[in-house]
Short mmCIF file of C-alpha atoms in Angstrom, two decimals:
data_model
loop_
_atom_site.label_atom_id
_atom_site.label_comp_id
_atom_site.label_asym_id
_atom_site.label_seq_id
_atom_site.Cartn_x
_atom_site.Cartn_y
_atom_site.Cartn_z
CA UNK A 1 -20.60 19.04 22.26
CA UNK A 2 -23.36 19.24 20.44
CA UNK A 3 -24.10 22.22 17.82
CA UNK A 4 -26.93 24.51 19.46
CA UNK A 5 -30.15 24.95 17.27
CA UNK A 6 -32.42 27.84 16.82
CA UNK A 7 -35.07 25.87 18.58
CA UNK A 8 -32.99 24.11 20.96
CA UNK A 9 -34.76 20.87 20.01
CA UNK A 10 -31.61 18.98 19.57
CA UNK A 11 -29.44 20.54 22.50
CA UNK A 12 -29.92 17.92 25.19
CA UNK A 13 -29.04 19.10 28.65
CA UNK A 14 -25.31 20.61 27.88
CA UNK A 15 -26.27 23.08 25.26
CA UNK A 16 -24.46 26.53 25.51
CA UNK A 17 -26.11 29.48 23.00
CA UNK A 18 -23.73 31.54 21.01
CA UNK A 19 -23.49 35.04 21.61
CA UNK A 20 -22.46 37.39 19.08
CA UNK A 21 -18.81 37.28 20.51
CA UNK A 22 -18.45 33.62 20.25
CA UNK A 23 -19.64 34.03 16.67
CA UNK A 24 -16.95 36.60 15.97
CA UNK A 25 -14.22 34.72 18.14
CA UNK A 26 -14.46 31.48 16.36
CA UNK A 27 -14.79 33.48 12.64
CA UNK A 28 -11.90 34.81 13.65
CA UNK A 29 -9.66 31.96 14.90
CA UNK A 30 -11.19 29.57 12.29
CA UNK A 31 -11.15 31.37 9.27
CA UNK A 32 -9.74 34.66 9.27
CA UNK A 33 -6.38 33.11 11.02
CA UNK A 34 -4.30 30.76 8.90
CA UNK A 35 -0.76 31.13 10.86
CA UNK A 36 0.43 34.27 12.97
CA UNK A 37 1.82 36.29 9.92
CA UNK A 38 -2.21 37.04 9.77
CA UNK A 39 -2.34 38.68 12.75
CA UNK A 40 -3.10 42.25 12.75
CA UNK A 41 -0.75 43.67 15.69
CA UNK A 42 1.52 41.65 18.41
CA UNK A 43 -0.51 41.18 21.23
CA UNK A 44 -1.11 37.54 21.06
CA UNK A 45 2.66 37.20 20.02
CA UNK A 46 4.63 35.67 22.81
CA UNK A 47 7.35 37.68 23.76
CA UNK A 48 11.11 36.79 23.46
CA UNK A 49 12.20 35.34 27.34
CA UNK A 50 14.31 32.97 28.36
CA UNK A 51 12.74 29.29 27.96
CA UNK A 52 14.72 26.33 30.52
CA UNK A 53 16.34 23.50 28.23
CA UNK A 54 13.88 20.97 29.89
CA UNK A 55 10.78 22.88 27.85
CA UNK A 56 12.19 23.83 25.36
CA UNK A 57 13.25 20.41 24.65
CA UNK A 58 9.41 19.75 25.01
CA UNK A 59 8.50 22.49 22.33
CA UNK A 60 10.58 21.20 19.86
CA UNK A 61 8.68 17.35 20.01
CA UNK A 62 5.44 19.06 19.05
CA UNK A 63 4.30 18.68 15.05
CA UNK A 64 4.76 22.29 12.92
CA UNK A 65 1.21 22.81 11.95
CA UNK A 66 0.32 22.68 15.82
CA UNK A 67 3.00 25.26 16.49
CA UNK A 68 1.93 26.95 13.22
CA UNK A 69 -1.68 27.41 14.45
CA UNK A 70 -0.62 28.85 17.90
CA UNK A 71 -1.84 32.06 18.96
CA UNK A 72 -1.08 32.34 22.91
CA UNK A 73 0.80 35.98 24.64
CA UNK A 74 3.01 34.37 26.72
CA UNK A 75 4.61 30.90 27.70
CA UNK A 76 2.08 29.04 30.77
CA UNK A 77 4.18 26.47 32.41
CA UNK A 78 3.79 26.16 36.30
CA UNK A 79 6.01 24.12 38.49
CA UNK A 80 5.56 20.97 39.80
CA UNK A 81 3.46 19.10 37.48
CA UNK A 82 4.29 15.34 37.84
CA UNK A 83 0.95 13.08 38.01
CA UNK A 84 -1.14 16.33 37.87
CA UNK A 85 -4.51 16.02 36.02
CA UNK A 86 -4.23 19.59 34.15
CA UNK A 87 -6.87 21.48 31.98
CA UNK A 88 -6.09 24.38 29.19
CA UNK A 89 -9.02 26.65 28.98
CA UNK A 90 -9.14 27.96 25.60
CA UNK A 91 -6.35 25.15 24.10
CA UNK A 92 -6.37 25.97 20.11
CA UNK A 93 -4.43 23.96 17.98
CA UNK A 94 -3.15 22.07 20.80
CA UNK A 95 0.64 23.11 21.34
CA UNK A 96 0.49 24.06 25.24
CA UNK A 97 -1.82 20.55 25.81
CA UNK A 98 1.34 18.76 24.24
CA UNK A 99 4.08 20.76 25.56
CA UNK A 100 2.46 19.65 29.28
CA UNK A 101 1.18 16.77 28.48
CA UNK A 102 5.04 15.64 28.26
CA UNK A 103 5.74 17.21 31.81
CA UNK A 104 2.45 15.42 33.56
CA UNK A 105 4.30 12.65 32.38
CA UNK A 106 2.20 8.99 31.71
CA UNK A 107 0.67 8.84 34.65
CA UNK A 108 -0.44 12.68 34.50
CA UNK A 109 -3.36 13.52 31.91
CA UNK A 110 -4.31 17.43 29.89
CA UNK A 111 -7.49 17.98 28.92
CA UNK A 112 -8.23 20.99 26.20
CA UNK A 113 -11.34 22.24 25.82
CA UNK A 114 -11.52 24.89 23.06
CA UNK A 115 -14.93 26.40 21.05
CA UNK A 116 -13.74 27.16 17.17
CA UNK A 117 -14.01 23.45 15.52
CA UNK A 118 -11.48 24.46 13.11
CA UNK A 119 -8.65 24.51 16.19
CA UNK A 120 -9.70 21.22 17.82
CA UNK A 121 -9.57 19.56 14.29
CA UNK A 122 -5.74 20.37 13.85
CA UNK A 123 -5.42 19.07 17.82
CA UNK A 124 -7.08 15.85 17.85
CA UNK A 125 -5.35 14.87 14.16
CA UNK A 126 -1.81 14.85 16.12
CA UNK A 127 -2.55 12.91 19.31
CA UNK A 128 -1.64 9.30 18.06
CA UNK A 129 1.51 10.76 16.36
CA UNK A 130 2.38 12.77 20.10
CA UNK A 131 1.57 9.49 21.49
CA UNK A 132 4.44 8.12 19.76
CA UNK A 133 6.55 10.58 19.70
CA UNK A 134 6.75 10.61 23.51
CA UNK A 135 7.06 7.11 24.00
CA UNK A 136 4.09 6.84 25.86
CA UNK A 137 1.33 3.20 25.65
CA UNK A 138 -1.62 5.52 25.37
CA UNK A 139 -2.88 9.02 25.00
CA UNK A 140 -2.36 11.06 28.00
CA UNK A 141 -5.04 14.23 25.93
CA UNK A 142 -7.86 14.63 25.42
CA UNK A 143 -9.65 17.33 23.61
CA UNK A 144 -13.32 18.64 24.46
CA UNK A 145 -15.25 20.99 22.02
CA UNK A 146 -17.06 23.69 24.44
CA UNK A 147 -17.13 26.49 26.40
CA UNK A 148 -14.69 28.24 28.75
CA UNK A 149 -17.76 30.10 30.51
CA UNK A 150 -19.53 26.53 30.72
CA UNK A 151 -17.67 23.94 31.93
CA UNK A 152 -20.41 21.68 33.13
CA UNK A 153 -21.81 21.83 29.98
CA UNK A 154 -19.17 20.27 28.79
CA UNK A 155 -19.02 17.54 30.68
CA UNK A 156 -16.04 18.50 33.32
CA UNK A 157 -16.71 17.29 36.47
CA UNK A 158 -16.78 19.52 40.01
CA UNK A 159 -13.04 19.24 42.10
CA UNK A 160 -11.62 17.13 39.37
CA UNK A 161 -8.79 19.51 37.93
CA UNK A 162 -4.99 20.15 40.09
CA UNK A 163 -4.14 22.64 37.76
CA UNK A 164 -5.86 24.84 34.92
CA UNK A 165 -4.06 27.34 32.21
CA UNK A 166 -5.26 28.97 30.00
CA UNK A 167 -2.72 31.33 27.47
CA UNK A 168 -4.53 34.84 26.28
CA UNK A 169 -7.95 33.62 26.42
CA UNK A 170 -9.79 35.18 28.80
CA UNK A 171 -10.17 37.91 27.37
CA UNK A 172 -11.58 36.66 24.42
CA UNK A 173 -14.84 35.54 26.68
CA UNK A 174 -17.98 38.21 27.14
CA UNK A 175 -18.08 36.55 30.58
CA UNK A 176 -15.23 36.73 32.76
CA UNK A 177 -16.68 36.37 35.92
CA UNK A 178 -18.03 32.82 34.77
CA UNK A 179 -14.91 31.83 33.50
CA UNK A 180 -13.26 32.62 36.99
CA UNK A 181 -16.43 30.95 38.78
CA UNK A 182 -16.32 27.56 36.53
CA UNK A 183 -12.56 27.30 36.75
CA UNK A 184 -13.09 27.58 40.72
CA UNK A 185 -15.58 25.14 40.56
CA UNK A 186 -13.42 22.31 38.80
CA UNK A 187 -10.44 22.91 40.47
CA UNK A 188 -9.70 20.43 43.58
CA UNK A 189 -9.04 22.35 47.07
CA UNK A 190 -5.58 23.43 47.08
CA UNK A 191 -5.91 23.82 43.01
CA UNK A 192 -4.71 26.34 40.59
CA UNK A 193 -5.39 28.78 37.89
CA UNK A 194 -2.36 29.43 36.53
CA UNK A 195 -2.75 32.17 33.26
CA UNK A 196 -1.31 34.55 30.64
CA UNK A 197 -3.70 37.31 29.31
CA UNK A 198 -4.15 40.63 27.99
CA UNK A 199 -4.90 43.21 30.78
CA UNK A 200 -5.92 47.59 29.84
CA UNK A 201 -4.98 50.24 31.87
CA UNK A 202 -8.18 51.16 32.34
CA UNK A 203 -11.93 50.52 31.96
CA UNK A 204 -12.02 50.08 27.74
CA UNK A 205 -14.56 52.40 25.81
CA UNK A 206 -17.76 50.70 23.85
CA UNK A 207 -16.03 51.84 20.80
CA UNK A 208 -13.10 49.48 21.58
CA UNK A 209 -15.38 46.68 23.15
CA UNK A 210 -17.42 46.62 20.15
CA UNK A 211 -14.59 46.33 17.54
CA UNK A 212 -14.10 43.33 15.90
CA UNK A 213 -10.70 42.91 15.42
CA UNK A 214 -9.84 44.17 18.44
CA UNK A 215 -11.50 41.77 20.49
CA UNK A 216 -10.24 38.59 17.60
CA UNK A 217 -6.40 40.37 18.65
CA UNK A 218 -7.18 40.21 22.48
CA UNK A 219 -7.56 44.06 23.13
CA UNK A 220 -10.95 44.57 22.75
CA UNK A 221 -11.78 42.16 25.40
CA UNK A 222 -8.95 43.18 27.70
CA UNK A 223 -9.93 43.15 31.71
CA UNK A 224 -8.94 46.20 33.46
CA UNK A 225 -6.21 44.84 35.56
CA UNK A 226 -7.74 45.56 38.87
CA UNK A 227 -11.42 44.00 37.86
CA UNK A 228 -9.44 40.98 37.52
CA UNK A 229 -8.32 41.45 41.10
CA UNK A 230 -11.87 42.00 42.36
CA UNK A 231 -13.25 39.28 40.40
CA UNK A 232 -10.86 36.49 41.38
CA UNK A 233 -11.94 37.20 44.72
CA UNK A 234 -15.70 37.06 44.85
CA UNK A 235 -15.96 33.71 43.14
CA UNK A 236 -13.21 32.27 46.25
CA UNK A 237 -9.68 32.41 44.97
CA UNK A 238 -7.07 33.72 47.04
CA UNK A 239 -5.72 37.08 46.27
CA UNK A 240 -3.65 37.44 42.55
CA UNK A 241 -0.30 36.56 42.52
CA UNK A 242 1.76 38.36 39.41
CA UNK A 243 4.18 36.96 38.20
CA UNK A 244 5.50 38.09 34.90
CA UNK A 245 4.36 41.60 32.89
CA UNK A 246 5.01 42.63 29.28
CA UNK A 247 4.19 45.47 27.74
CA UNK A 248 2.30 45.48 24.92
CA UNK A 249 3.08 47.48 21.74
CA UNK A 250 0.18 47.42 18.64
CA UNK A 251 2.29 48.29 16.06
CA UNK A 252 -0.63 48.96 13.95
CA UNK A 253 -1.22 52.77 12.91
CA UNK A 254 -4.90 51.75 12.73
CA UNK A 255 -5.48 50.14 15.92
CA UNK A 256 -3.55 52.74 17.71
CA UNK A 257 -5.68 55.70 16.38
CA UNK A 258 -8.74 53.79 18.05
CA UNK A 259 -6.34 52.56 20.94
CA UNK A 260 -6.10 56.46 22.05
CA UNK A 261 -4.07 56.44 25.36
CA UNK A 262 -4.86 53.25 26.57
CA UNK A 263 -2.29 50.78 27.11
CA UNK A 264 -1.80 47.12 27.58
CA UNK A 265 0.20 44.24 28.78
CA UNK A 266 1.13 40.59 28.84
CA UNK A 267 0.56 39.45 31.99
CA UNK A 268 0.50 36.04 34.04
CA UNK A 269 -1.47 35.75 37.34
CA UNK A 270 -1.47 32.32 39.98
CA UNK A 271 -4.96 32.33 41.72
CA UNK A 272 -4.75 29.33 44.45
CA UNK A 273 -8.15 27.59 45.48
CA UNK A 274 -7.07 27.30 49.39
CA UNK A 275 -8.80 27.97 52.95
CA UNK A 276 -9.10 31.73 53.73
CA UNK A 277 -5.78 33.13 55.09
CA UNK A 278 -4.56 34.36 58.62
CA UNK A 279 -2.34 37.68 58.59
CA UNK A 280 0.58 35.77 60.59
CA UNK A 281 3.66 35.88 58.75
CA UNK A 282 5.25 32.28 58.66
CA UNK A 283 8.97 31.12 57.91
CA UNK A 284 9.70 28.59 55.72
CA UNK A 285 12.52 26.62 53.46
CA UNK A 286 12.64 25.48 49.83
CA UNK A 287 13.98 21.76 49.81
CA UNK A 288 14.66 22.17 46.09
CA UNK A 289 13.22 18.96 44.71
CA UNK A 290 11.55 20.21 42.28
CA UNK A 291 12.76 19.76 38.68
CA UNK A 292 14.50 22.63 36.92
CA UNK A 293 14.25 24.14 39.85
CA UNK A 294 16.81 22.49 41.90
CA UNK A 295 18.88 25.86 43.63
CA UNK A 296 15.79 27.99 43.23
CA UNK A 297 12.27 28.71 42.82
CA UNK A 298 10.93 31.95 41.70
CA UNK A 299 7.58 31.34 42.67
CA UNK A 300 6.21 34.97 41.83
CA UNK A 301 7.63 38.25 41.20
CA UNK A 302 7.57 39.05 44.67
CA UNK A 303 9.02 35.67 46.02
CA UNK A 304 11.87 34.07 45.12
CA UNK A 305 12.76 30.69 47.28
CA UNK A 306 16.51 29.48 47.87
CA UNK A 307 17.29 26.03 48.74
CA UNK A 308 17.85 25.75 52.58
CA UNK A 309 17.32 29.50 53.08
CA UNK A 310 14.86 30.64 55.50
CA UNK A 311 12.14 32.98 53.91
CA UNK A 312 9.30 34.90 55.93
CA UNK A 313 6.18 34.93 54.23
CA UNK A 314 3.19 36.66 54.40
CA UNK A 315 -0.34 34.69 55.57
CA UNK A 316 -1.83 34.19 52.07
CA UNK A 317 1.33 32.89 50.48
CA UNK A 318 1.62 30.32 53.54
CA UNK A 319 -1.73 29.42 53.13
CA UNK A 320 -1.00 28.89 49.68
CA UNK A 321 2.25 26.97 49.97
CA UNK A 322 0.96 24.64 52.83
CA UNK A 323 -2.92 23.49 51.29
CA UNK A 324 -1.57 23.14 47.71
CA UNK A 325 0.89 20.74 45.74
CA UNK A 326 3.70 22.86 47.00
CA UNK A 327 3.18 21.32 50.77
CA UNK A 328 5.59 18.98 50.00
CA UNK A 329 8.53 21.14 48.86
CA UNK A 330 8.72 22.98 52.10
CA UNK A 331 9.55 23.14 55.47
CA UNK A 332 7.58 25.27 57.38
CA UNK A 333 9.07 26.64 60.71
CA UNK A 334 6.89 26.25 64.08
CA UNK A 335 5.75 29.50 65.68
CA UNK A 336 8.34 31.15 67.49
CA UNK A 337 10.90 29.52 65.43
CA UNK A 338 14.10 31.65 64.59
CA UNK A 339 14.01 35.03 63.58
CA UNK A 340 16.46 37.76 62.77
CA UNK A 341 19.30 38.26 60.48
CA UNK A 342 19.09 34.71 59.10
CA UNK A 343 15.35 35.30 57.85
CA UNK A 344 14.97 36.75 54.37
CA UNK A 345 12.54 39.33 54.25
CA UNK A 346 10.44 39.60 51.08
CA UNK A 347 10.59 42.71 48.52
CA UNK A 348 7.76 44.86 48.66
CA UNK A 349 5.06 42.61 46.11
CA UNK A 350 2.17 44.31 43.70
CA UNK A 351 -0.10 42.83 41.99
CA UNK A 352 -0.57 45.62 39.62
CA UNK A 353 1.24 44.61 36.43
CA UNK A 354 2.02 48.61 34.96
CA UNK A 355 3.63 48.93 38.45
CA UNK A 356 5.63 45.94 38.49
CA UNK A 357 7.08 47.28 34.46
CA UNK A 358 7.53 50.35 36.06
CA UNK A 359 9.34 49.34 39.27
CA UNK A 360 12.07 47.20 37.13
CA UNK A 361 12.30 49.55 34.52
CA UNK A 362 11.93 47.75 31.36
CA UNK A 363 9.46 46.80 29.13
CA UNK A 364 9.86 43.22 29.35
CA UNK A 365 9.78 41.44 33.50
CA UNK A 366 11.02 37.89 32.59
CA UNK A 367 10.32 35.71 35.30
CA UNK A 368 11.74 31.89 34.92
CA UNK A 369 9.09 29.63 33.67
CA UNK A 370 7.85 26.59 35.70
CA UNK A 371 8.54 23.08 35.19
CA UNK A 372 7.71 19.39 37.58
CA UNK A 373 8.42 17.11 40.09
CA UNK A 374 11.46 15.19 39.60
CA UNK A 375 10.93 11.52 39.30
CA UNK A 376 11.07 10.47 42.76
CA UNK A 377 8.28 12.68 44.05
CA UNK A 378 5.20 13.20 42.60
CA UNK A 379 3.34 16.68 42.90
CA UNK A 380 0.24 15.33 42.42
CA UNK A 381 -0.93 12.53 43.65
#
């Protein structure tokens, strides 16, 4: 994408204008940031959870300086990603684009699309050697320089997208709302935004907003959990699903003193681009062909599906499960089918992630991670 001028004289049609933010953001990532021993507190640490074989085995075929140059809060794998065409909002050096790219397979494709030119130059310099490295003919990334709060303008195309992560991000943009309404808007019905960001307990104070290196360590620029919620709705996305939470700990004694009381945490969220939902409850059964995932699937923290066992579940996640790339990993159970003490009934969900800390009672809520399609199916077609 082209570099914006004062005048705009050489911006064509897809220019995007810096705000101050941006400015800071990319200083930040580009300069200040060498590796993660420069970071000034843990929040964009990921924490310590279990990782299945099948990804970490993935992890460990990505080059060092990628991994090196990482910066993400948690660890964004969905299930079911076979043949999906898969965009990272946000993608840095690169290191979630090739961890995925390896579970789209060849016939899948990840785009990245990242704003600090500094990031993108340590991606792009490792795609022939990934290339190799998996064994595939050609490049299955790609790597666009732009705008998470202008997609368009960067040349990503309306309904084009299965799946979109994005790994503590968000809340680096000034303009949530657009990032929400541009991911909706390249997402194909039945898509999903599948994230990992930092979320406050509370509406943040100017003082924090307006803090440099608060908002370059993801805390300044920290949604209040339940704007999120609000948000995600008003540009069309089905209601939140949460599934992991972390607490957050600074570990700073300067950022705490302007922290105050406010507190933070990790969290991942699955917002589903699917028809409006009806508030019948439906049954249905995990067939458990889904890679790593072959006894169980722990969709959410609220749902967890057994192979063969009959699960009620409530309209939106049936709405969810039937007009999405899960469709084909379940059996859903006419009206009127059986009921009673062969039904699992769900555990009482939130989508409040201080609750869902709270209700486990720990500090970490590990959650297995998600993986794809075995080789016989594909999840996207």
């Amino acid at each position: 994408m082209a570099e914006c001028k004062k005048e705009h004289g050489e911006c064509g049609n897809g220019c995007f204008v810096d705000s101050v933010i941006h400015v800071d953001v990319k200083d930040y990532y580009g300069k200040t940031l060498k590796t993660k021993s420069d970071l000034k507190s843990n929040a964009c640490l990921a924490p310590a959870q279990p990782i299945p074989a099948f990804v970490l085995k993935a992890l460990k075929k990505i080059h060092p300086e990628v991994t090196s140059k990482y910066y993400g809060c948690g660890l964004v794998v969905p299930e079911c990603l076979e043949g999906c065409k898969l965009l990272d909002l946000g993608s840095g050096s690169g290191r979630d684009c090739y961890m995925l790219s390896q579970l789209v397979g060849e016939k899948g494709h990840v785009t990245g699309i990242d704003m600090t030119e500094d990031q993108l130059e340590v991606a792009r310099k490792y795609v022939d050697h990934h290339t190799q490295e998996f064994g595939y003919e050609k490049p299955n990334v790609d790597f666009v320089r732009g705008y998470i709060e202008a997609l368009k303008e960067a040349g990503l195309e309306e309904n084009s997208f299965d799946i979109i992560i994005s790994n503590c991000v968000v809340n680096l943009s000034p303009d949530k709302r657009k990032v929400l309404s541009d991911a909706y808007r390249v997402l194909k019905d039945g898509g999903e935004l599948y994230f990992s960001d930092v979320y406050s307990s509370r509406k943040l104070s100017d003082e924090i907003k307006n803090h440099k290196v608060l908002w370059g360590e993801c805390l300044g620029g920290a949604l209040w959990w339940e704007d999120l919620v609000r948000l995600a709705q008003e540009v069309g996305f089905s209601p939140p699903r949460l599934v992991t939470a972390n607490v957050i700990t600074v570990d700073n004694m300067e950022l705490e003193a302007i922290l105050g009381d406010y507190q933070f945490v990790s969290a991942t969220y699955r917002l589903f681009k699917v028809p409006k939902i009806s508030n019948k409850a439906s049954l249905v059964i995990y067939n458990g062909n889904i890679t790593g995932f072959g006894e169980s699937l722990e969709f959410d923290a609220q749902y967890t599906f057994k192979v063969d066992e009959v699960v009620e579940v409530d309209g939106e996640v049936a709405s969810i499960l039937s007009h999405s790339r899960f469709a084909e990993e379940f059996t859903f159970q006419p009206p009127g089918g059986p009921a009673g003490c062969g039904v699992k009934k769900p555990k009482v969900g939130t989508v409040n992630p201080f609750e869902l800390v709270l209700q486990l009672g720990s500090a970490t809520v590990s959650s297995a991670t998600g993986g794809c399609c075995g080789a016989e199916s594909s999840c996207c077609k």
